[in-house]
Short mmCIF file of C-alpha atoms in Angstrom, two decimals:
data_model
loop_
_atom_site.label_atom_id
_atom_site.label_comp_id
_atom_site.label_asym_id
_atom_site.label_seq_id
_atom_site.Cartn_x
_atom_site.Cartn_y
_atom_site.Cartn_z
CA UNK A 270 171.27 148.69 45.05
CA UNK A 271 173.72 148.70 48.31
CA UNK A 272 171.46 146.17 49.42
CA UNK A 273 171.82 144.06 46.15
CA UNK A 274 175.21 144.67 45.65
CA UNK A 275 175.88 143.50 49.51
CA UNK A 276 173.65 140.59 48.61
CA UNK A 277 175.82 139.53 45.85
CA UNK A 278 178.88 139.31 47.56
CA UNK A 279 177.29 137.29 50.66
CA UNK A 280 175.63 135.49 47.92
CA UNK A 281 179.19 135.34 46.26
CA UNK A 282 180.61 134.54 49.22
CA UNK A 283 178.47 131.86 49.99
CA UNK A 284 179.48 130.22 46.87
CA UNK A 285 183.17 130.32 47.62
CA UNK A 286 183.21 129.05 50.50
CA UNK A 287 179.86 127.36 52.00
CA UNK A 288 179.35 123.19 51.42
CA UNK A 289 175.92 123.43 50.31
CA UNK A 290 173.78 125.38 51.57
CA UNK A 291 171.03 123.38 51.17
CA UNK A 292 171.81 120.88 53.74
CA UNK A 293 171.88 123.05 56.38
CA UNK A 294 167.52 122.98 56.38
CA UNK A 295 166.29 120.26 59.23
CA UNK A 296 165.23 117.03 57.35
CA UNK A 297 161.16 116.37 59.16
CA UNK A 298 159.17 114.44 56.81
CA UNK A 299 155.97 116.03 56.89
CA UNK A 300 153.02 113.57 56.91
CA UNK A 301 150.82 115.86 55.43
CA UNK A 302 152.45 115.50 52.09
CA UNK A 303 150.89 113.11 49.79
CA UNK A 304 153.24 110.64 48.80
CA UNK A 305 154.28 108.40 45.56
CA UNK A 306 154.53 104.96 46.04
CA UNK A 307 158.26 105.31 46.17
CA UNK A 308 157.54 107.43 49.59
CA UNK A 309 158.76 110.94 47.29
CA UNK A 310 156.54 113.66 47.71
CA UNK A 311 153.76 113.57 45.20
CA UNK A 312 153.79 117.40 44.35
CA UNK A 313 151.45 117.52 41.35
CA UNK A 314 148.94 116.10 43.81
CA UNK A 315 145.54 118.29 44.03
CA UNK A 316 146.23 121.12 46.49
CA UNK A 317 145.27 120.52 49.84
CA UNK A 318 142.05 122.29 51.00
CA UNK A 319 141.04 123.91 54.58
CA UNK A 320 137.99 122.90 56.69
CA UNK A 321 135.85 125.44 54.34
CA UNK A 322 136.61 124.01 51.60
CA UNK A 323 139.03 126.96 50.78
CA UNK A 324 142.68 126.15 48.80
CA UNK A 325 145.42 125.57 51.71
CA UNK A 326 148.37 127.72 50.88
CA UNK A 327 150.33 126.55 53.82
CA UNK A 328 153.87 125.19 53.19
CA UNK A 329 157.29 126.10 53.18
CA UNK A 330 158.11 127.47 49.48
CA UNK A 331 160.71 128.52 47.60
CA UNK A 332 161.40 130.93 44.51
CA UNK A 333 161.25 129.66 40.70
CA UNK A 334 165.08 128.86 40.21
CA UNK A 335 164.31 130.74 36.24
CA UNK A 336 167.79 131.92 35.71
CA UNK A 337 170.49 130.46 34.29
CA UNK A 338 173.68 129.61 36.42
CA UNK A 339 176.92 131.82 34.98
CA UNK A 340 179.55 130.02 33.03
CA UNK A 341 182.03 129.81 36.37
CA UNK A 342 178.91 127.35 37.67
CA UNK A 343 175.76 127.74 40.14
CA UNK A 344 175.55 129.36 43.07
CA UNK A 345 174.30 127.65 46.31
CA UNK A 346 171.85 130.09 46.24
CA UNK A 347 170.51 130.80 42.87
CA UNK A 348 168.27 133.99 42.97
CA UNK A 349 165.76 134.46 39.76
CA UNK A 350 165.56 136.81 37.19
CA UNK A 351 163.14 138.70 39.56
CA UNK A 352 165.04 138.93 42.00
CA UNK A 353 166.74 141.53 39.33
CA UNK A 354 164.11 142.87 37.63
CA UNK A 355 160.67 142.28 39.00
CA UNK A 356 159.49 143.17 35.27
CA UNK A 357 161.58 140.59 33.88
CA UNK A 358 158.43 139.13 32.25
CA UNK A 359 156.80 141.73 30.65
CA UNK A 360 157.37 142.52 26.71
CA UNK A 361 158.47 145.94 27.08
CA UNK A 362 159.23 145.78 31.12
CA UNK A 363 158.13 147.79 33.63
CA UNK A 364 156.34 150.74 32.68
CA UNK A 365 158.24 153.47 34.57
CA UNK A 366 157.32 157.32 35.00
CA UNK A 367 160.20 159.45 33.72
CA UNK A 368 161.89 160.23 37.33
CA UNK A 369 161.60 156.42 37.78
CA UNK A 370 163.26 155.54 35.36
CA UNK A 371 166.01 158.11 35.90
CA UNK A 372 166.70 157.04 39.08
CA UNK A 373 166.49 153.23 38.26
CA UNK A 374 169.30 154.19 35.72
CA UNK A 375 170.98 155.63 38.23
CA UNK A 376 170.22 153.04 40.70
CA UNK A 377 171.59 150.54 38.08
CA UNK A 378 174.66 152.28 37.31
CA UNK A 379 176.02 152.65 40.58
CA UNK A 380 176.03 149.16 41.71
CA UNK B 34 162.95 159.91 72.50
CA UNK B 35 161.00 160.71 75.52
CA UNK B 36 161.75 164.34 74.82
CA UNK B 37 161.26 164.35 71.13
CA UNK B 38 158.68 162.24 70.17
CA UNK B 39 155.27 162.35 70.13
CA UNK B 40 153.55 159.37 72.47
CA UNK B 41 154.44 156.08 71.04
CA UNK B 42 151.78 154.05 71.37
CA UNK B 43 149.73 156.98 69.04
CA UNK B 44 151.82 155.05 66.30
CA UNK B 45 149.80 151.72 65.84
CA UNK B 46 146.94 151.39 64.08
CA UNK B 47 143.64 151.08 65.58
CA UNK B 48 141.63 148.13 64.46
CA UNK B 49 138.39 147.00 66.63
CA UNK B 50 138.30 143.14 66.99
CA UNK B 51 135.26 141.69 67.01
CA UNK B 52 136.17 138.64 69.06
CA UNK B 53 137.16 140.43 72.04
CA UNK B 54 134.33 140.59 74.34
CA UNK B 55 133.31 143.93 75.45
CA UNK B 56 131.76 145.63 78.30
CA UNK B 57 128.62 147.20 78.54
CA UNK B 58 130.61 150.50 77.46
CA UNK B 59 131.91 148.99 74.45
CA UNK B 60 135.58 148.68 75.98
CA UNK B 61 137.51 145.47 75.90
CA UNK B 62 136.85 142.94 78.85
CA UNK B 63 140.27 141.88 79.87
CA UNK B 64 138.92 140.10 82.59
CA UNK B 65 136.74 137.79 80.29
CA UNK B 66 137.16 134.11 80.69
CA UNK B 67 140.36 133.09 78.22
CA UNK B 68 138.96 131.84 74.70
CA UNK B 69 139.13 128.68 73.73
CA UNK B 70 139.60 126.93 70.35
CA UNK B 71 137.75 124.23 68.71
CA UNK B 72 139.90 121.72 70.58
CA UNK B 73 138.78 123.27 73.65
CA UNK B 74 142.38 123.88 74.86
CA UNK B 75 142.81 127.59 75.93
CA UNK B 76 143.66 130.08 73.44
CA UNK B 77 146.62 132.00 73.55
CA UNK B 78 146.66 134.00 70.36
CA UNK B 79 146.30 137.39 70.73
CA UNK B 80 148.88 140.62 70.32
CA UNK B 81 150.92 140.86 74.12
CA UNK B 82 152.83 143.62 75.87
CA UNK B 83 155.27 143.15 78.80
CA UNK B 84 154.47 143.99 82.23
CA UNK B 85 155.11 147.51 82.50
CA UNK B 86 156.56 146.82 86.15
CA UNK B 87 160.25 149.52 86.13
CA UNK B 88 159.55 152.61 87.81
CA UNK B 89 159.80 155.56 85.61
CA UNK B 90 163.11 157.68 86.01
CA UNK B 91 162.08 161.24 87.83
CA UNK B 92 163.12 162.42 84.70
CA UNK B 93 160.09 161.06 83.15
CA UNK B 94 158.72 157.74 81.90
CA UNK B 95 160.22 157.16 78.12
CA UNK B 96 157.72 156.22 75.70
CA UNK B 97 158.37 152.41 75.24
CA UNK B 98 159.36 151.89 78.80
CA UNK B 99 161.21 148.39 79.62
CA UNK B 100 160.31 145.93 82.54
CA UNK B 101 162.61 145.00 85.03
CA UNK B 102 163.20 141.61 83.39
CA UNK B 103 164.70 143.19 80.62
CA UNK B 104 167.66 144.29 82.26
CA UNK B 105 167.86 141.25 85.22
CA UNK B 106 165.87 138.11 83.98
CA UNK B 107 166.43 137.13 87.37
CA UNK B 108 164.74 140.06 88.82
CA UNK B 109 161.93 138.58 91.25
CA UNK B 110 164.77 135.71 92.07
CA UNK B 111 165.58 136.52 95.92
CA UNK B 112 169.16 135.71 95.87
CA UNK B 113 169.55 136.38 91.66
CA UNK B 114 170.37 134.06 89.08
CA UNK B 115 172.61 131.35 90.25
CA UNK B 116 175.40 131.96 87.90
CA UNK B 117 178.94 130.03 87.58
CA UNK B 118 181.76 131.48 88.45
CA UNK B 119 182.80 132.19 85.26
CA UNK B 120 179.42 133.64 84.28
CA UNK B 121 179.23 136.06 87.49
CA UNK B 122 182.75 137.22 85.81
CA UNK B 123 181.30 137.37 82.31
CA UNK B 124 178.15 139.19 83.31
CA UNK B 125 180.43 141.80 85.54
CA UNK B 126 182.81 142.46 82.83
CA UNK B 127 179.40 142.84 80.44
CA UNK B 128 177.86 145.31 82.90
CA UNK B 129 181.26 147.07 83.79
CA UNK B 130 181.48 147.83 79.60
CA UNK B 131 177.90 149.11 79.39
CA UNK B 132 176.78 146.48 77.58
CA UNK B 133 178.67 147.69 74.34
CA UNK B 134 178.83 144.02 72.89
CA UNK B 135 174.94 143.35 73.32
CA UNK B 136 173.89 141.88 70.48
CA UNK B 137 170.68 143.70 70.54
CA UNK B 138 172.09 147.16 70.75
CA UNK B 139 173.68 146.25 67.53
CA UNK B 140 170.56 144.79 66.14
CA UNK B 141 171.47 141.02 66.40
CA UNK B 142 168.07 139.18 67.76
CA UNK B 143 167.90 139.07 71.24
CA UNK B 144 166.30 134.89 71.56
CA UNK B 145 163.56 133.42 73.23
CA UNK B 146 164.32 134.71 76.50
CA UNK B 147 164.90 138.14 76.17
CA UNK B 148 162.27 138.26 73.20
CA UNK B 149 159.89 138.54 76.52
CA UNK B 150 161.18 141.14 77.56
CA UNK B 151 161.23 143.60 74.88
CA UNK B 152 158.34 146.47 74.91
CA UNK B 153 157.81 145.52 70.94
CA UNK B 154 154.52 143.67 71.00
CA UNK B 155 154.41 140.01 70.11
CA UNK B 156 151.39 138.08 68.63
CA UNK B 157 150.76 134.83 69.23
CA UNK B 158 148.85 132.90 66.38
CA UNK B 159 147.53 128.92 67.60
CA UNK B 160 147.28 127.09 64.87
CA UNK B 161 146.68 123.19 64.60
CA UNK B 162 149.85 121.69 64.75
CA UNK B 163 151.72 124.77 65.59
CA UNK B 164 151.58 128.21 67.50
CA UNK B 165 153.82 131.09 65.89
CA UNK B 166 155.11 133.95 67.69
CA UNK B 167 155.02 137.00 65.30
CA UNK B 168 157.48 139.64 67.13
CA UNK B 169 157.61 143.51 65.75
CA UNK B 170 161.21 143.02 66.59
CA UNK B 171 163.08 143.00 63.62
CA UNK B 172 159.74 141.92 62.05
CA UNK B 173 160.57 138.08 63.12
CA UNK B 174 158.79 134.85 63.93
CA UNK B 175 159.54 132.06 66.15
CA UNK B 176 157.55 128.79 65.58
CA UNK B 177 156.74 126.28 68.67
CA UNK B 178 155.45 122.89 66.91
CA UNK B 179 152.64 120.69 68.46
CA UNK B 180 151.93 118.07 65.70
CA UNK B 181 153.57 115.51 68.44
CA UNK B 182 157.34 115.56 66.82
CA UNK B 183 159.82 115.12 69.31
CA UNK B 184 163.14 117.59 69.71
CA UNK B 185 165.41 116.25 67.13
CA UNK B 186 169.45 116.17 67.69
CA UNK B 187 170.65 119.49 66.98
CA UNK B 188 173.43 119.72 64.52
CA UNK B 189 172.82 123.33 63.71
CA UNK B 190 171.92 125.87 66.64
CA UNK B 191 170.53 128.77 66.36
CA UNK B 192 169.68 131.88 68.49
CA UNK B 193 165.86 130.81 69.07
CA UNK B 194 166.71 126.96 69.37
CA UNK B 195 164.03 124.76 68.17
CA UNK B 196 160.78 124.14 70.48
CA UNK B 197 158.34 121.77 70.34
CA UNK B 198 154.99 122.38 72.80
CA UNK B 199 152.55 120.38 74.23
CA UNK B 200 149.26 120.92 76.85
CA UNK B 201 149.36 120.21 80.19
CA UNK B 202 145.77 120.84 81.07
CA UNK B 203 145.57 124.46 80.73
CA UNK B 204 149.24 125.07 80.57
CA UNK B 205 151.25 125.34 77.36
CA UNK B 206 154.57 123.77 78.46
CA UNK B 207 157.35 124.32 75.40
CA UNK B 208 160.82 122.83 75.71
CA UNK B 209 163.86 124.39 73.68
CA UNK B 210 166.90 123.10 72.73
CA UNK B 211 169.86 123.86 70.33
CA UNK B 212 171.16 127.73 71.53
CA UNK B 213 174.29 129.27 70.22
CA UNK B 214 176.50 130.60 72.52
CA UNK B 215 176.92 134.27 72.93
CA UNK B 216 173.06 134.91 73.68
CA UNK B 217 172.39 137.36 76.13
CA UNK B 218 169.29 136.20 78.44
CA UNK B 219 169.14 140.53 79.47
CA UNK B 220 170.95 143.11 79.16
CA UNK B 221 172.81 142.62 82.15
CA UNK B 222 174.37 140.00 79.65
CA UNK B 223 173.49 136.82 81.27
CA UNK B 224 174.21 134.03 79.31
CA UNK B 225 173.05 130.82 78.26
CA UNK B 226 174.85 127.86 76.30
CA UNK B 227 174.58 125.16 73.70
CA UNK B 228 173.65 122.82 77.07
CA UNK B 229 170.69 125.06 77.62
CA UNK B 230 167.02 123.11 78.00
CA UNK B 231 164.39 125.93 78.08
CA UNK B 232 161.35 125.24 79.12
CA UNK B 233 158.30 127.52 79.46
CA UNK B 234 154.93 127.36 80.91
CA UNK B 235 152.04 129.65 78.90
CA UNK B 236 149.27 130.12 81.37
CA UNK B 237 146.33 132.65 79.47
CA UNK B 238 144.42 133.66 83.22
CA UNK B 239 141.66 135.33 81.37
CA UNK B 240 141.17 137.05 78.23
CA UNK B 241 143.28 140.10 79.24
CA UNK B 242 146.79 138.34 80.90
CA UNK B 243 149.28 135.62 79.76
CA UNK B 244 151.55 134.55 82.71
CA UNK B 245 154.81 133.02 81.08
CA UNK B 246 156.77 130.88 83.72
CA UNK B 247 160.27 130.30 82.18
CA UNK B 248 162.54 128.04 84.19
CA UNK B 249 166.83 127.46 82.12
CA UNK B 250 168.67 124.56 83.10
CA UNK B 251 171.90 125.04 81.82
CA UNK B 252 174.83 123.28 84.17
CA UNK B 253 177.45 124.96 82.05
CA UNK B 254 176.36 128.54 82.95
CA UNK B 255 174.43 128.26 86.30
CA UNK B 256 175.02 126.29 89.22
CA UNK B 257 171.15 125.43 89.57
CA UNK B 258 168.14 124.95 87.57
CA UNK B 259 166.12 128.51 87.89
CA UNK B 260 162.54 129.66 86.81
CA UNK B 261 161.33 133.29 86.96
CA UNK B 262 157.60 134.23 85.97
CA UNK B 263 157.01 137.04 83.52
CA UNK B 264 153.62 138.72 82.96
CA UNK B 265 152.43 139.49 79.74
CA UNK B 266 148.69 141.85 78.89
CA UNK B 267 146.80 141.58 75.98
CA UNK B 268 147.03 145.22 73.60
CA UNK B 269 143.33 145.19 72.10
CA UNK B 270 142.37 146.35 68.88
CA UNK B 271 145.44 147.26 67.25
CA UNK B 272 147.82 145.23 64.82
CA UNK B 273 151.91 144.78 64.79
CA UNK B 274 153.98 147.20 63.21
CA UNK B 275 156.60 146.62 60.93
CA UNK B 276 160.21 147.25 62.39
CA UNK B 277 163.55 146.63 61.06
CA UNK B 278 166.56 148.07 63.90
CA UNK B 279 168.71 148.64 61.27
CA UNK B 280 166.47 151.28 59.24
CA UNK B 281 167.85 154.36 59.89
CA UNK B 282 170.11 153.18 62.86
CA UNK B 283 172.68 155.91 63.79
CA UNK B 284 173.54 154.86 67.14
CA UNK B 285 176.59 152.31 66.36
CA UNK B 286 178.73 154.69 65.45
CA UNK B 287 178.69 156.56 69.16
CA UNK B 288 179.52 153.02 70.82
CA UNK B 289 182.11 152.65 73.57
CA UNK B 290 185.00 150.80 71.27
#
């Protein structure tokens, strides 16, 4: 949790005082991407395949942006609810063992 | 370490790889022809250690023993690197501190330069359109581009720069641009500066050794264009280890202030 509460004040930080963040990635327009006849990536194209035939999973990606931004506004860097709690998802969340979820309490409390 | 530790290299995994080619014996043939790819350009990839090339202390030879290059990239450079005045000072008053400020010692990554000089392994991956440098330093990457883009203006540099690479017959010849100052080329603390072009010749002589000419022209910092040659030698039949310098790091605290 040092690491997540460190992360939230960079992250906090970041928010106070950065321009966005996002510019700061090089602009190179791939020519790999399919495009729309605008010249916008077409991303619900068909995913690219390999030489065997095999689904190409290259490509820069980023996380699902699933959480809401806090009343005081977004972040530059918005992290997602898994970011929190990788169980997030699941009806009754993750299905600890008894010291783990002592010590996730613990971990949770002291951040 | 070299008292406490058990041998170092005992640490990574072994993993036999089929594409190596292999004596009678069943050992790797580092003097093999270099591999090729489809393309029929040479193929660097491979995992790499540094030439081995300091002289252990009488004390005994550590367990991940640096090259010379690591602490004077300028080594095997008869009269040394050809520093500026102001560098020659910088580099003294680095060396006369003991290096306290290196950003390495503190866990900071070390850039293209030195990367080559640290006795972490490195694999190179080839890839159409790109080669990657996977370094068990800090677990990091460094990505040379070949899909023909030229180097763009740099409004943003960084520690590695950004290359692009292209062949020259059998020569890999990568050109960097866009450093931050501060980098320190060894730990002598040579420097380098936003002016820096970077340009390095990959040579793979057979399957078993990578010769890496480097040459920095950087007018602020030097008074001449200079090129040393490192040597790097294939480490069969293993795979990188994860590292992070900052897991269980105790050594900051005994710094000189």
């Amino acid at each position: 949790m040092k690491f997540a509460a460190t992360l939230f004040f960079v992250v906090l930080a970041v928010c106070l005082t950065a321009s966005s963040l996002s510019a700061q990635w090089l602009h190179y327009r791939n020519e790999q991407i399919p495009r729309t006849s605008d010249g916008k990536p077409n991303l619900k194209a068909p995913a690219p395949r390999t030489a065997d035939g095999k689904p190409d999973l290259s490509g820069i990606w980023d996380i699902e942006h699933n959480r809401p931004c806090p009343k005081e506004g977004c972040p530059d860097m918005p992290v997602g609810q898994e970011f929190f709690n990788i169980g997030w998802s699941l009806k009754d969340g993750l299905p600890y063992q008894p010291w783990a979820a002592a010590l996730v309490k613990e971990k949770t409390e002291s951040n | 370490m070299s008292v406490a530790a058990s041998p170092l290299p005992a640490q990574w995994l072994h993993y036999r790889n089929e594409q190596i080619p292999r004596t009678p014996d069943g050992k790797p043939n580092l003097n093999a022809p270099a591999p090729r790819t489809a393309d029929g350009k040479p193929d660097l990839s491979g995992i790499w250690d540094i030439e081995h090339n300091r002289p252990c202390p009488k004390e005994g030879c550590p367990d991940m023993p640096v090259g010379q290059e690591f602490f004077n990239i300028g080594w095997s450079l008869k009269g040394g690197l050809p520093y500026q005045p102001w560098a020659a000072a910088l580099v003294k008053e680095r060396m006369d501190s003991g290096g306290k400020d290196n950003p390495t010692t503190r866990c900071l990554p070390p850039g293209i330069i030195k990367m080559h000089t640290l006795p972490l392994f490195r694999k190179i991956v080839q890839l159409p359109g790109m080669v990657v440098i996977l370094n068990e330093s800090n677990t990091s990457f460094r990505q040379i581009f070949t899909d023909g883009r030229p180097l763009p203006d740099i409004d943003q540099p960084s520690v590695d720069g950004y290359s692009v690479g292209k062949w020259e017959g059998d020569t890999f010849v990568v050109q960097t641009i866009g450093f931050t100052d501060g980098i320190w080329l060894d730990t002598n603390g040579s420097p380098i500066t936003d002016a820096a072009k970077v340009t390095e010749r990959f040579r793979r002589i057979n399957f078993g050794k990578l010769e890496i000419e480097i040459s920095v022209d950087d007018p602020k910092a030097y008074t001449a264009p200079w090129t040393v040659k490192l040597n790097h030698f294939l480490v069969p039949d293993t795979e990188l280890l994860g590292y992070s310098c900052l897991e269980n790091e105790k050594d900051a605290a005994h710094y000189v202030k």
